[in-house]
Amino acid sequence: MRILIVEDEIRLADNIAAALRQGAGVAVDCAHDGKEGASLTEFGHYDLLLLDLMLPGLDGLSIVRRVRARGDATPILVLTARDERRHVVELLNAGADDYLTKPFDLGELIARVKALIRRGKGAAHPLLKVGRLTLNAVEQTVRCGGQLIDLSPTEYRILEYLMFRPRAIVSKRELLEHLYDYTWEHHSNVIEAHISNLRKRLRAMREEATVETLRGRGYRLEAPDSEL
Amino acid sequence: MRTHSLTGRLIVGVLLAELLCAVCFSVVATEHEMHGRQHAFDIMLRGRADSLLGAVQDADDAEANVTVDRNELDLPAEDIYVVLSPAGRLLGESNGAGTRALDELASAHRDGYFNVELDGVHYRALRTQGVRIIDRLENGGTRRPVTLIYGAPTSHLRHEAVEAARFYVISSVLLLAGTGILLAWLLRRWLAPLRELAQAASSVSVASWEFEPTENALRTRELEPIVYSIRQLLKGLREAFERQRRFTGDAAHELKTSLALLKSSLQLLTMKQRNADQYEDGLTGLTVDVQRMEELTERMLALARVEEEPSRLAEAIDLGKLVRLLARRLQPAADVKQVKIRLAGDDTYLVNMHATDAEILASNLVTNAVQYSPPEAEVIVSLGAPDGMIEMRVTDRGVGIPEAALPHIFERFYRTDASRSRTSGGTGLGLSICKAIVERSQGSIEVQSAAGRGTEVIVTLPKAVG
């Protein structure tokens, strides 16, 4: 998953980014003014937008309106210093999904970010099931028939992304865009290596579900007897 | 406080004026009426006297008494008269009450009309001369003058006067009552725009600044200045309120963001086990954050102090001495950026200012200039005294301020760098504080800048006397 943080207080943005990378296992990009933030949202790489309300250039509320006017349904979490009712109502009416009042708790921020991403993918429950595979988004673990699968953070993120959209074809480009932020020097063979490792781990658990490669089109999570 | 009603005053005023008119009119009209009636009465009196004289004209003997047959003459029974010979002998008289007294009055009055009171009855009397012809049948008779005093009671004349006055008073009272009711009704209708205006004004609140007087109120010429004043007042209030609200919002945002930063830094540090070096780095970062917050709080309080506190009795201080002292104190910090602070104007420049204010003003401007200067550059602080004013110019050869940003630089929390690089340490309050300080000392502050070529801040202050 990949998140965009738009916050003009650079050190606060860095802290949030670090906490989200560590606590939610997501890739994070930061923008420090409204206009830069708004233009980054246009690429549609993001699974969640985290906006400060008061920004130089373009304020958070305007970004929310712009994103929603495009028909972009990416979940939006707004950080605000004001919790006046009028303000909050205006924010939510403009299309924001949730808000947090500064100063907030990092733990709460991480939990809300995860919940919003899940809901954005159409899954309200933190447990995702495909075949015998069970993914716990809170604990960031995957079990196969009750047994924990040992996954690296990147492998977990790839599997999580695929499990949100079982049987759908996910292009390598999409995976790259949603799993890595701009700080990464990404090469497409990085993804291939991780996919191949993931397959090995699933096979080791005698898991029937597997990640198929569709040449030139991408990857697909295939579970033979799942009741999807 | 006692209140009074304009409507009430208007009605009372109009009624008083009308009452005065009514009283005057009643008096004049009654007078006129009385005069007319008196005149008619006098004519009647003369008529009766003449007819009496006609009756006593013929006599056989000059000394004979006059006898009048009342049935023949048809004179009112209450009238009185006496007929006297030139010698004053009573020739004849009426037989009513008061006749005797009338006789005594004969010598006291000349011919003509007079008023008299006899036995408690008011009379209007006429004294006139007549001629009696004695023995007309023999040799044509002798003519002898006689004096006649004839009186008639005036009681019914008085009665008529009272009646007339009463008529006028009653009609005046009715007129007054009618006017009062009509006025009250009309004023209620005509003052409706005033009430509507008051209603429109009272519906204005912090939540809704809309002030829309009714069509009726707008078309009333007398209300125009009031509508205008209310509009101006509301505009000013609204702007002040919006400014205050924006400031409170901005201040809350800045403070809460600072707090959020502190909290997140602490939580991030305790999120997982770290080694000593990592903790030390984290604590160093936290110290910087706390310092930033301290600076922000200090500046916000300074701004509040400068703006809210009434101007204290400022002392005359030497800006030249203060700037020289400040330059020495700020030079070490400028050395870090290899910037040289140069002074021009080695004299005494007295201004009326509080010492703390002057120090904040000068140090803010110089620190700003140093901060935006490239290495090896100079910051020039020059003092002068043109046109009886004290002028301080702080010039740098730094990055300058973009033209679009120039109108906003004195706004609170405004930062020229869009990305608000907090690393440069700006709170966005420095120039707002400078402006507030300068304006409190009746001075002015101006910024000239060209992007890439540097900035010049010109502060002009009134010269202190003495």
Short mmCIF file of C-alpha atoms in Angstrom, two decimals, chain B residues 38 41-42 45 102 105 108-110 112-118 121-127 149-155 157-158:
data_model
loop_
_atom_site.label_atom_id
_atom_site.label_comp_id
_atom_site.label_asym_id
_atom_site.label_seq_id
_atom_site.Cartn_x
_atom_site.Cartn_y
_atom_site.Cartn_z
CA GLN B 38 -72.74 94.53 23.33
CA PHE B 41 -77.49 95.64 23.17
CA ASP B 42 -76.51 99.32 23.11
CA LEU B 45 -80.96 100.26 24.83
CA LEU B 102 -80.05 105.15 39.63
CA LEU B 105 -75.95 108.21 39.66
CA ALA B 108 -71.94 111.11 38.31
CA HIS B 109 -72.12 110.24 34.60
CA ARG B 110 -72.16 112.24 31.44
CA GLY B 112 -73.66 108.12 26.99
CA TYR B 113 -73.40 104.48 28.02
CA PHE B 114 -72.01 103.20 31.28
CA ASN B 115 -72.07 100.05 33.38
CA VAL B 116 -73.30 100.02 36.87
CA GLU B 117 -74.13 97.57 39.64
CA LEU B 118 -77.21 98.29 41.68
CA VAL B 121 -77.65 93.41 39.62
CA HIS B 122 -75.43 94.46 36.72
CA TYR B 123 -76.95 97.06 34.43
CA ARG B 124 -75.94 98.69 31.19
CA ALA B 125 -77.28 102.22 31.32
CA LEU B 126 -77.69 105.13 28.89
CA ARG B 127 -77.91 108.75 29.93
CA ILE B 149 -81.20 107.56 32.41
CA TYR B 150 -82.29 104.19 31.17
CA GLY B 151 -80.77 100.89 32.33
CA ALA B 152 -81.26 97.29 31.39
CA PRO B 153 -79.82 94.32 33.30
CA THR B 154 -76.93 92.59 31.46
CA SER B 155 -77.37 89.16 33.06
CA LEU B 157 -75.60 89.08 27.98
CA ARG B 158 -73.17 87.43 30.43
#
